Amino acid sequence: MNWRVEPPEAGEELSFGDDPGRESRLSAWEAAGRTWVSAHRKLLAAVAAFVVLLGALGAGGWHLYQESRKPLPPPDVALPVQDRFVVVLCGAGITQCQDGGAEAAKDVGRIEDDLRAVPGVSSVRFRSGEAEFERVKKEGGYQQPDGSMMPITRDMFADGFEGVLRGPELFAQVAARSRLVAGVADVWRTPTEYWTGKANVTVILCGTGAAKECAPLDYESPTERQRQAIVDRIREVDGVQKVYFEDRRHALRLQKHYYPEDRSFDPPLLLVNMQESFRVKIAGPDASQRLRQALKNVPGVEDVR
C-alpha cells in the first residue's frame, strides 16, 4: 500500500489551533489556576514571607556570628576615684633622702603622727617592706616580658605607708607637705584600677615598642585579621569569660585619670605612645600562664600579664 502525502498548497499554513476542544481545555486550566491562586492567596503570601524570612535569618545569623567573635568595648561605667597614695620611707639604696634620713625612718610612730597631721590626709597605714618582699618572693618574683621571673632582693622593698586622701584633687599639696617629714623619701599616687573586677589578664599588642616579641612588626600595630586571630586564640583557652579591646584613646584616658598632675612620664602621656591591648576575664588558677602559652609566637602579641 502506497502512502502519499500531498504537499500543502501555496499560502496554506500548518495549524494546530483548529481544535476547539483543545482551546476549551486550555481555558479551563487557566481559569482553574486563577481560581486556585485566588483561593490560596494567603497561603502563597505566607510561603513567600517564610522564604524571605529564612533568607533574612540566614543573613542575620551570619551577622550575629561575626559580631560574637569580636571583643567587647570597655564597660561604660564611671572611672574610679583616685584618692590613694603611698609614702616611701628612706632606706638603703634610696638616694632621695638627706643625711640622717635612714635613721629618721626608723621612728615609724613619729612619722605616722606627722602624716596624719597633714591637711587633706584621711588615713594612713604602715606597710612593711619585709612583708612585701616575702609575699613577692613566695610568688617567685616579678614576671618579665619574656615570661621569666626577675630575681628579687630585700633592698628592693622599702618600708612605707599607704594613705587615703580626703579628695583626689588634694594629692599635690599632700605630697608636698609629706615630703617634708623627716624620714620620708617620696610620695606617689597609687592608682585605683579601672579594670579591677572586670578583667584579670592583659594581652599587650605590638605598636609602640621594638620588643623582640613583635619582630618583624616592630612599631606597627597588628592588622584587623591578626587582631581577630588573637581574639579567636584567646577564646579557645579554657575558662575565658569575657574579652575586651582597649584602644589607645581609652588607655590614654585612664593614664591621665590615674596621674592627672604628673608630667614626668617617659615616654610622655600622648596618644601615639599608648599601647592597645585585650583585657581578658578568665577563671581558674594560672590564668595568665595559660594565655601566655596559647599566644606564644602569635603575630601581634608583645606580652601577656
Coordinates of C-alpha atoms in Angstrom, one line a residue:
M1 CA 0.0 0.0 0.0
N2 CA 1.5 3.3 -1.0
W3 CA 1.1 6.4 1.3
R4 CA 1.4 9.7 -0.4
V5 CA 1.4 13.0 1.4
E6 CA 0.2 15.8 -0.6
P7 CA 2.3 19.0 -0.2
P8 CA 0.4 21.9 1.2
E9 CA -0.8 24.4 -1.3
A10 CA 0.9 27.7 -1.6
G11 CA -0.1 30.1 1.1
E12 CA -1.5 27.3 3.3
E13 CA -0.2 27.4 7.0
L14 CA 0.1 24.4 9.2
S15 CA -2.0 25.0 12.3
F16 CA -2.8 23.0 15.5
G17 CA -5.3 25.5 16.8
D18 CA -8.2 24.4 14.8
D19 CA -9.3 22.0 17.6
P20 CA -12.0 23.9 19.6
G21 CA -11.9 21.2 22.3
R22 CA -8.2 21.9 23.0
E23 CA -8.8 25.6 23.3
S24 CA -11.6 24.9 25.8
R25 CA -9.4 22.7 27.8
L26 CA -6.6 25.4 28.0
S27 CA -9.1 28.0 29.0
A28 CA -10.5 25.7 31.7
W29 CA -7.0 25.1 33.1
E30 CA -6.2 28.8 33.1
A31 CA -9.4 29.5 34.9
A32 CA -8.8 26.8 37.4
G33 CA -5.3 28.1 38.0
R34 CA -6.6 31.6 38.6
T35 CA -9.3 30.2 40.9
W36 CA -6.7 28.2 42.9
V37 CA -4.4 31.2 43.3
S38 CA -7.2 33.4 44.3
A39 CA -8.4 30.8 46.8
H40 CA -4.9 30.3 48.3
R41 CA -3.6 33.8 48.1
K42 CA -3.0 34.0 51.8
L43 CA -1.1 30.6 51.8
L44 CA 1.1 31.8 48.9
A45 CA 1.8 35.0 50.7
A46 CA 2.7 33.1 53.8
V47 CA 5.1 30.8 51.9
A48 CA 6.7 33.8 50.2
A49 CA 7.1 35.5 53.5
F50 CA 8.6 32.4 55.0
V51 CA 11.2 32.1 52.2
V52 CA 12.1 35.7 52.7
L53 CA 12.3 35.1 56.5
L54 CA 14.6 32.1 56.0
G55 CA 16.9 34.3 53.9
A56 CA 16.9 37.0 56.5
L57 CA 17.5 34.6 59.3
G58 CA 20.5 33.1 57.4
A59 CA 22.0 36.6 56.8
G60 CA 21.2 37.7 60.3
G61 CA 22.6 34.6 61.9
W62 CA 25.8 35.0 60.0
H63 CA 26.0 38.6 61.1
L64 CA 25.4 37.7 64.7
Y65 CA 28.1 35.0 64.5
Q66 CA 30.6 37.5 63.1
E67 CA 29.6 40.0 65.8
S68 CA 30.0 37.4 68.5
R69 CA 33.6 36.8 67.5
K70 CA 34.5 40.5 68.1
P71 CA 35.8 41.7 71.5
L72 CA 33.7 43.9 73.7
P73 CA 34.4 47.6 74.2
P74 CA 35.4 48.7 77.7
P75 CA 32.4 48.8 80.1
D76 CA 30.7 52.2 80.1
V77 CA 31.0 52.9 83.8
A78 CA 32.3 55.8 85.9
L79 CA 36.0 55.9 86.4
P80 CA 37.1 55.0 90.0
V81 CA 38.0 57.8 92.4
Q82 CA 41.8 58.3 92.7
D83 CA 42.2 59.1 96.3
R84 CA 45.0 56.8 97.3
F85 CA 48.7 57.4 97.7
V86 CA 51.9 55.7 99.1
V87 CA 54.7 57.2 101.2
V88 CA 58.1 55.6 100.7
L89 CA 60.5 55.9 103.7
C90 CA 64.2 56.3 103.5
G91 CA 66.4 53.3 103.5
A92 CA 69.3 51.6 101.8
G93 CA 69.7 52.4 98.1
I94 CA 67.2 55.3 98.2
T95 CA 69.1 58.4 97.0
Q96 CA 66.3 61.0 97.5
C97 CA 67.0 61.1 101.3
Q98 CA 69.2 63.6 103.0
D99 CA 71.8 62.7 105.6
G100 CA 70.1 61.1 108.5
G101 CA 67.0 60.1 106.6
A102 CA 67.5 56.4 107.0
E103 CA 67.9 56.8 110.8
A104 CA 64.9 59.1 111.0
A105 CA 62.8 56.5 109.0
K106 CA 63.2 54.0 111.9
D107 CA 60.9 56.1 114.0
V108 CA 57.7 54.8 112.4
G109 CA 55.3 56.0 115.1
R110 CA 56.5 59.6 114.8
I111 CA 56.3 59.6 111.0
E112 CA 52.7 58.2 111.2
D113 CA 51.7 61.0 113.5
D114 CA 53.2 63.6 111.2
L115 CA 51.5 62.2 108.2
R116 CA 48.1 62.1 109.9
A117 CA 48.5 65.8 110.7
V118 CA 49.0 66.8 107.1
P119 CA 45.9 68.7 105.8
G120 CA 43.9 66.6 103.3
V121 CA 45.0 63.2 104.7
S122 CA 42.1 60.9 105.7
S123 CA 44.1 57.9 106.9
V124 CA 47.5 56.2 106.7
R125 CA 48.5 52.6 107.4
F126 CA 52.1 51.3 107.8
R127 CA 53.3 48.9 105.0
S128 CA 56.3 46.7 105.8
G129 CA 58.9 46.3 103.2
E130 CA 59.9 42.9 104.7
A131 CA 56.3 41.6 104.4
E132 CA 56.1 42.8 100.8
F133 CA 59.4 41.1 100.0
E134 CA 58.2 37.8 101.5
R135 CA 55.0 38.0 99.5
V136 CA 56.7 38.6 96.2
K137 CA 59.3 36.0 97.0
K138 CA 56.7 33.4 97.6
E139 CA 55.2 34.2 94.2
G140 CA 58.6 33.6 92.6
G141 CA 59.4 37.2 91.8
Y142 CA 58.2 39.7 89.2
Q143 CA 57.4 38.3 85.8
Q144 CA 59.3 39.8 82.9
P145 CA 58.1 40.2 79.3
D146 CA 59.8 37.1 78.1
G147 CA 58.0 35.0 80.8
S148 CA 60.9 34.6 83.1
M149 CA 60.8 35.7 86.7
M150 CA 63.0 38.7 87.9
P151 CA 65.3 37.8 90.8
I152 CA 64.4 40.0 93.9
T153 CA 66.4 41.1 96.9
R154 CA 65.3 42.6 100.2
D155 CA 66.6 46.1 99.5
M156 CA 64.2 46.4 96.6
F157 CA 61.3 46.8 99.1
A158 CA 61.3 49.8 101.3
D159 CA 59.0 50.4 104.3
G160 CA 56.3 53.0 103.8
F161 CA 52.7 54.0 104.4
E162 CA 49.5 53.6 102.4
G163 CA 47.3 56.6 102.6
V164 CA 43.8 57.8 101.6
L165 CA 43.1 61.5 100.6
R166 CA 40.1 63.4 101.6
G167 CA 39.7 64.3 97.9
P168 CA 41.6 63.3 94.8
E169 CA 42.4 66.9 94.0
L170 CA 44.4 67.2 97.2
F171 CA 47.2 64.9 96.2
A172 CA 49.7 67.6 95.1
Q173 CA 49.5 69.6 98.4
V174 CA 49.5 66.4 100.5
A175 CA 52.6 65.1 98.6
A176 CA 54.5 68.4 99.0
R177 CA 53.8 68.5 102.8
S178 CA 54.5 64.8 103.3
R179 CA 57.9 65.0 101.6
L180 CA 59.0 67.5 104.3
V181 CA 58.5 64.9 107.1
A182 CA 61.9 63.6 108.3
G183 CA 62.5 60.1 107.0
V184 CA 60.2 60.3 104.0
A185 CA 61.8 59.7 100.7
D186 CA 58.9 60.2 98.2
V187 CA 55.2 60.2 97.8
W188 CA 53.3 58.7 94.8
R189 CA 49.8 58.3 93.7
T190 CA 48.5 54.7 93.9
P191 CA 46.0 54.2 91.1
T192 CA 42.7 52.5 91.8
E193 CA 42.5 50.3 88.7
Y194 CA 39.5 50.7 86.4
W195 CA 39.9 47.1 85.3
T196 CA 39.7 45.6 88.7
G197 CA 36.9 43.0 88.8
K198 CA 36.3 43.4 85.0
A199 CA 39.4 41.7 83.7
N200 CA 42.4 40.0 85.3
V201 CA 44.8 39.3 82.4
T202 CA 46.2 41.9 79.9
V203 CA 47.3 40.9 76.4
I204 CA 49.5 43.8 75.2
L205 CA 49.6 44.3 71.4
C206 CA 52.6 45.4 69.4
G207 CA 52.5 49.0 68.3
T208 CA 54.8 51.4 70.2
G209 CA 57.9 49.3 71.1
A210 CA 60.5 47.3 69.4
A211 CA 60.3 44.3 71.6
K212 CA 61.7 41.1 70.0
E213 CA 58.3 39.5 70.5
C214 CA 56.9 41.9 67.9
A215 CA 59.6 41.3 65.2
P216 CA 59.2 41.9 62.3
L217 CA 56.3 44.2 63.2
D218 CA 58.4 46.5 65.4
Y219 CA 56.4 49.7 65.8
E220 CA 53.4 48.6 63.7
S221 CA 50.1 47.6 65.2
P222 CA 48.6 44.2 64.2
T223 CA 46.2 44.2 61.3
E224 CA 42.5 43.6 61.7
R225 CA 43.0 40.0 60.6
Q226 CA 45.8 39.5 63.1
R227 CA 43.7 41.0 65.9
Q228 CA 40.8 38.7 65.1
A229 CA 43.2 35.7 65.1
I230 CA 44.4 36.8 68.6
V231 CA 40.9 37.0 69.9
D232 CA 40.0 33.6 68.4
R233 CA 43.0 32.1 70.1
I234 CA 42.1 33.7 73.4
R235 CA 38.6 32.3 73.3
E236 CA 40.0 28.8 72.8
V237 CA 41.6 28.9 76.3
D238 CA 39.6 27.2 79.0
G239 CA 38.0 29.5 81.5
V240 CA 37.8 32.6 79.3
Q241 CA 34.7 34.5 80.2
K242 CA 35.0 37.9 78.5
V243 CA 37.4 39.6 76.1
Y244 CA 37.6 43.4 75.9
F245 CA 39.5 45.6 73.5
E246 CA 41.2 48.7 74.9
D247 CA 42.3 51.1 72.2
R248 CA 44.8 53.9 72.6
R249 CA 42.3 56.5 73.4
H250 CA 40.9 54.6 76.3
A251 CA 44.4 53.7 77.6
L252 CA 45.3 57.4 77.5
R253 CA 42.1 58.4 79.2
L254 CA 42.9 56.0 82.1
Q255 CA 46.5 57.1 82.5
K256 CA 45.6 60.8 82.6
H257 CA 42.9 59.9 85.2
Y258 CA 45.4 57.9 87.3
Y259 CA 48.1 60.6 87.2
P260 CA 46.4 64.0 86.4
E261 CA 49.2 66.2 87.7
D262 CA 52.2 64.1 86.6
R263 CA 54.1 65.5 83.6
S264 CA 57.3 63.5 84.1
F265 CA 56.4 60.3 82.2
D266 CA 58.9 58.9 79.8
P267 CA 57.6 58.5 77.2
P268 CA 55.1 61.3 77.7
L269 CA 51.4 60.6 78.1
L270 CA 50.5 61.1 74.4
L271 CA 48.1 59.1 72.2
V272 CA 50.9 57.9 70.0
N273 CA 52.7 56.4 72.9
M274 CA 49.8 54.3 74.2
Q275 CA 49.5 50.6 73.6
E276 CA 46.4 48.7 72.5
S277 CA 45.5 45.6 74.5
F278 CA 42.9 42.9 75.0
R279 CA 41.7 42.8 78.6
V280 CA 40.6 39.3 79.5
K281 CA 38.4 38.0 82.3
I282 CA 39.4 34.4 83.0
A283 CA 38.5 32.0 85.8
G284 CA 40.8 29.5 87.4
P285 CA 44.4 29.4 88.6
D286 CA 47.3 30.1 86.3
A287 CA 45.1 32.2 84.0
S288 CA 47.9 34.3 82.6
Q289 CA 50.2 31.3 82.1
R290 CA 47.6 29.5 80.1
L291 CA 47.0 32.6 77.9
R292 CA 50.7 33.1 77.6
Q293 CA 51.2 29.6 76.3
A294 CA 48.2 29.9 73.9
L295 CA 49.5 33.2 72.4
K296 CA 53.2 32.2 72.2
N297 CA 54.6 33.3 68.8
V298 CA 51.2 34.7 67.7
P299 CA 51.9 37.7 65.4
G300 CA 50.9 41.0 67.0
V301 CA 51.3 39.9 70.7
E302 CA 54.0 41.7 72.7
D303 CA 53.3 40.4 76.2
V304 CA 50.7 38.7 78.5
R305 CA 50.4 40.0 82.1

